[in-house]
């Protein structure tokens, strides 16, 4: 790298500028025209599984390639220029993430993904701050990664877990939550957007309710961050987690945001290099957050890829992405509800995700038949088994959208479902 050139200055994708402002209310549906940025999506393949993981745009692939092929070195340790540059790039990415979600950079902890972020809070906050008899409040639509870590810490510490029910249209029922909360509740952990139903949580409302009894609010933002603007300060929550790979970035990298005072009061998650202040055999002191929670050599290139992914989605514009996906969801709900044997789950205004069932057909069969028509959906319990019980189904079929999808994909899905109904009579 030429001297003086900083890795931190990753260029915006060249197409970003030409994309223009978001459509105004009432304006016609204008496709985002982003498909050409995604080399792994061949022509005619309707990729409708973005809620599982997003495909990667070329600028993210380029950032990862540059990270390994041109700029690679370790961070935080090297005395040579390349490593110093890589450290600057790594920390620039932390600033970028902080700006992206309205946080301070020392409140951004790089983790493997949302799962690790929630486990970290469960072990290091709930596991040290809560006492036997304290209660944790979850909702009926949570992903297993926002259930099991709390069960583990509850079992070890004598905590109890309560579950907020859903409204008839499958949103987290905040009225029921208000009625359930007591001063014994110390933590509420909820999904911002359901990975099964697409239901969007009123986070500010949930935060006000949680804070009203002195509880903290952790928000699982995995499905929100790729499809809507997120500002943790405005939302008023206490912890927020998300995964890079659902945001068009690499796997193996994610973010835990926590309020500075909460992070400062938490012990480390893992011990090792990079998280210490001073080590002797008698006593070790720890670095302040976020380094305290980042033991070992981090996923350096993953962090660069995440930076590029944030540049990419902001280049397209999250308001435009949200409007685009909302239009696709509406078209999907319209097309599928016209087919007699289809049941739709989730609210009308779900964000980017539509779960459905076809009468008499197992979702796995739906997925397999759609695959023959080059339509990729997800079929299964979506890591939300308690929600499947509540919906009264073993599994659902799920179509989820991203920047690269179009009305053609919706039409291919609808044609595929009609074929499913013909095959199963
Ligand atoms: N929460 C939600 C709502 C999710 O959709 C997912 C991924 N399916 C997770 C948590 C877990 O994310 P990861 O596997 O990337 O840690």
Short mmCIF file of N, CA and C and ligand atoms in Angstrom, two decimals, residues 50-53 112-119 141-146 190-196 220-224 227 241-246 251-254 353 378 382-383 398, ligand 1:
data_model
loop_
_atom_site.label_atom_id
_atom_site.label_comp_id
_atom_site.label_asym_id
_atom_site.label_seq_id
_atom_site.Cartn_x
_atom_site.Cartn_y
_atom_site.Cartn_z
N UNK A 50 -32.69 -14.40 2.12
CA UNK A 50 -31.79 -13.39 2.69
C UNK A 50 -31.88 -13.34 4.21
N UNK A 51 -33.03 -13.74 4.78
CA UNK A 51 -33.13 -13.74 6.24
C UNK A 51 -32.17 -14.76 6.85
N UNK A 52 -31.85 -15.82 6.08
CA UNK A 52 -30.86 -16.79 6.57
C UNK A 52 -29.46 -16.20 6.43
N UNK A 53 -29.17 -15.74 5.22
CA UNK A 53 -27.90 -15.05 4.99
C UNK A 53 -28.02 -14.30 3.67
N UNK A 112 -18.53 -12.84 17.00
CA UNK A 112 -18.69 -13.71 15.83
C UNK A 112 -20.02 -13.48 15.13
N UNK A 113 -21.00 -13.05 15.87
CA UNK A 113 -22.32 -12.84 15.29
C UNK A 113 -23.30 -12.54 16.41
N UNK A 114 -24.58 -12.42 16.05
CA UNK A 114 -25.60 -12.11 17.06
C UNK A 114 -25.60 -13.16 18.16
N UNK A 115 -25.41 -14.42 17.78
CA UNK A 115 -25.44 -15.49 18.77
C UNK A 115 -24.39 -15.25 19.84
N UNK A 116 -23.18 -14.93 19.41
CA UNK A 116 -22.13 -14.71 20.40
C UNK A 116 -22.41 -13.44 21.21
N UNK A 117 -22.95 -12.42 20.58
CA UNK A 117 -23.26 -11.19 21.29
C UNK A 117 -24.25 -11.43 22.42
N UNK A 118 -25.29 -12.23 22.14
CA UNK A 118 -26.30 -12.50 23.18
C UNK A 118 -25.69 -13.36 24.28
N UNK A 119 -24.90 -14.36 23.89
CA UNK A 119 -24.24 -15.19 24.92
C UNK A 119 -23.33 -14.36 25.80
N UNK A 141 -41.83 -15.12 19.93
CA UNK A 141 -41.31 -15.27 18.56
C UNK A 141 -39.79 -15.28 18.48
N UNK A 142 -39.12 -15.42 19.62
CA UNK A 142 -37.65 -15.29 19.58
C UNK A 142 -36.96 -16.46 18.87
N UNK A 143 -35.85 -16.13 18.24
CA UNK A 143 -34.92 -17.11 17.66
C UNK A 143 -34.26 -17.86 18.81
N UNK A 144 -33.88 -19.11 18.58
CA UNK A 144 -33.26 -19.90 19.65
C UNK A 144 -32.06 -19.17 20.27
N UNK A 145 -31.38 -18.37 19.47
CA UNK A 145 -30.20 -17.68 20.02
C UNK A 145 -30.59 -16.57 21.00
N UNK A 146 -31.87 -16.22 21.04
CA UNK A 146 -32.34 -15.27 22.06
C UNK A 146 -33.23 -15.98 23.08
N UNK A 190 -35.68 -8.97 23.21
CA UNK A 190 -36.68 -9.09 22.15
C UNK A 190 -36.05 -8.89 20.78
N UNK A 191 -36.66 -9.52 19.78
CA UNK A 191 -36.22 -9.32 18.40
C UNK A 191 -36.79 -8.02 17.85
N UNK A 192 -35.96 -7.24 17.17
CA UNK A 192 -36.44 -6.01 16.53
C UNK A 192 -37.36 -6.37 15.36
N UNK A 193 -36.91 -7.36 14.56
CA UNK A 193 -37.74 -7.89 13.46
C UNK A 193 -37.69 -9.41 13.56
N UNK A 194 -38.86 -10.05 13.54
CA UNK A 194 -38.91 -11.51 13.63
C UNK A 194 -38.36 -12.14 12.37
N UNK A 195 -37.48 -13.15 12.54
CA UNK A 195 -36.91 -13.82 11.36
C UNK A 195 -37.91 -14.74 10.70
N UNK A 196 -39.03 -15.03 11.36
CA UNK A 196 -40.05 -15.92 10.78
C UNK A 196 -41.19 -15.10 10.19
N UNK A 220 -32.41 -7.91 19.68
CA UNK A 220 -31.78 -8.74 18.66
C UNK A 220 -32.10 -8.10 17.31
N UNK A 221 -31.10 -7.41 16.75
CA UNK A 221 -31.32 -6.62 15.54
C UNK A 221 -30.92 -7.31 14.25
N UNK A 222 -30.72 -8.64 14.32
CA UNK A 222 -30.26 -9.39 13.15
C UNK A 222 -31.02 -9.09 11.86
N UNK A 223 -32.36 -9.08 11.98
CA UNK A 223 -33.18 -8.91 10.78
C UNK A 223 -33.58 -7.45 10.55
N UNK A 224 -33.24 -6.58 11.50
CA UNK A 224 -33.63 -5.18 11.34
C UNK A 224 -32.55 -4.38 10.62
N UNK A 227 -32.51 -3.97 6.91
CA UNK A 227 -33.71 -3.50 6.21
C UNK A 227 -34.34 -2.23 6.75
N UNK A 241 -27.67 -6.27 19.21
CA UNK A 241 -26.74 -7.21 18.54
C UNK A 241 -27.17 -7.43 17.09
N UNK A 242 -26.19 -7.68 16.23
CA UNK A 242 -26.51 -8.11 14.86
C UNK A 242 -25.32 -8.86 14.25
N UNK A 243 -25.60 -9.55 13.15
CA UNK A 243 -24.60 -10.37 12.45
C UNK A 243 -24.24 -9.73 11.12
N UNK A 244 -22.96 -9.75 10.78
CA UNK A 244 -22.51 -9.17 9.52
C UNK A 244 -23.07 -9.87 8.29
N UNK A 245 -23.22 -11.19 8.37
CA UNK A 245 -23.57 -11.94 7.14
C UNK A 245 -24.99 -11.69 6.67
N UNK A 246 -25.84 -11.19 7.55
CA UNK A 246 -27.21 -10.86 7.11
C UNK A 246 -27.28 -9.44 6.56
N UNK A 251 -19.47 -13.84 6.91
CA UNK A 251 -19.82 -14.64 8.09
C UNK A 251 -18.70 -14.49 9.13
N UNK A 252 -19.00 -14.87 10.35
CA UNK A 252 -17.98 -14.89 11.40
C UNK A 252 -17.70 -13.55 12.02
N UNK A 253 -18.48 -12.53 11.66
CA UNK A 253 -18.29 -11.22 12.29
C UNK A 253 -19.66 -10.64 12.62
N UNK A 254 -19.76 -10.06 13.79
CA UNK A 254 -21.00 -9.44 14.21
C UNK A 254 -20.70 -8.37 15.23
N UNK A 353 -39.99 -10.12 5.07
CA UNK A 353 -40.07 -11.57 5.35
C UNK A 353 -41.53 -12.00 5.32
N UNK A 378 -36.59 -20.77 2.29
CA UNK A 378 -36.24 -21.55 3.47
C UNK A 378 -37.48 -22.29 3.93
N UNK A 382 -36.95 -22.53 11.41
CA UNK A 382 -36.25 -21.24 11.43
C UNK A 382 -35.64 -20.93 12.79
N UNK A 383 -35.21 -21.97 13.49
CA UNK A 383 -34.63 -21.77 14.84
C UNK A 383 -35.61 -21.03 15.75
N UNK A 398 -40.70 -19.97 4.01
CA UNK A 398 -40.42 -18.54 4.24
C UNK A 398 -39.71 -17.95 3.03
N1 LIG B 1 -31.65 -13.65 15.71
C1 LIG B 1 -32.35 -13.64 14.57
C2 LIG B 1 -33.65 -12.89 14.54
C3 LIG B 1 -31.87 -14.32 13.46
O1 LIG B 1 -32.57 -14.30 12.31
C4 LIG B 1 -30.65 -15.02 13.54
C5 LIG B 1 -30.10 -15.79 12.36
N2 LIG B 1 -31.05 -16.61 11.74
C6 LIG B 1 -29.94 -14.98 14.74
C7 LIG B 1 -30.47 -14.29 15.79
C8 LIG B 1 -28.62 -15.67 14.91
O2 LIG B 1 -27.68 -15.10 14.07
P1 LIG B 1 -26.26 -15.79 13.84
O3 LIG B 1 -26.55 -17.23 13.52
O4 LIG B 1 -25.68 -15.05 12.68
O5 LIG B 1 -25.48 -15.62 15.10
#
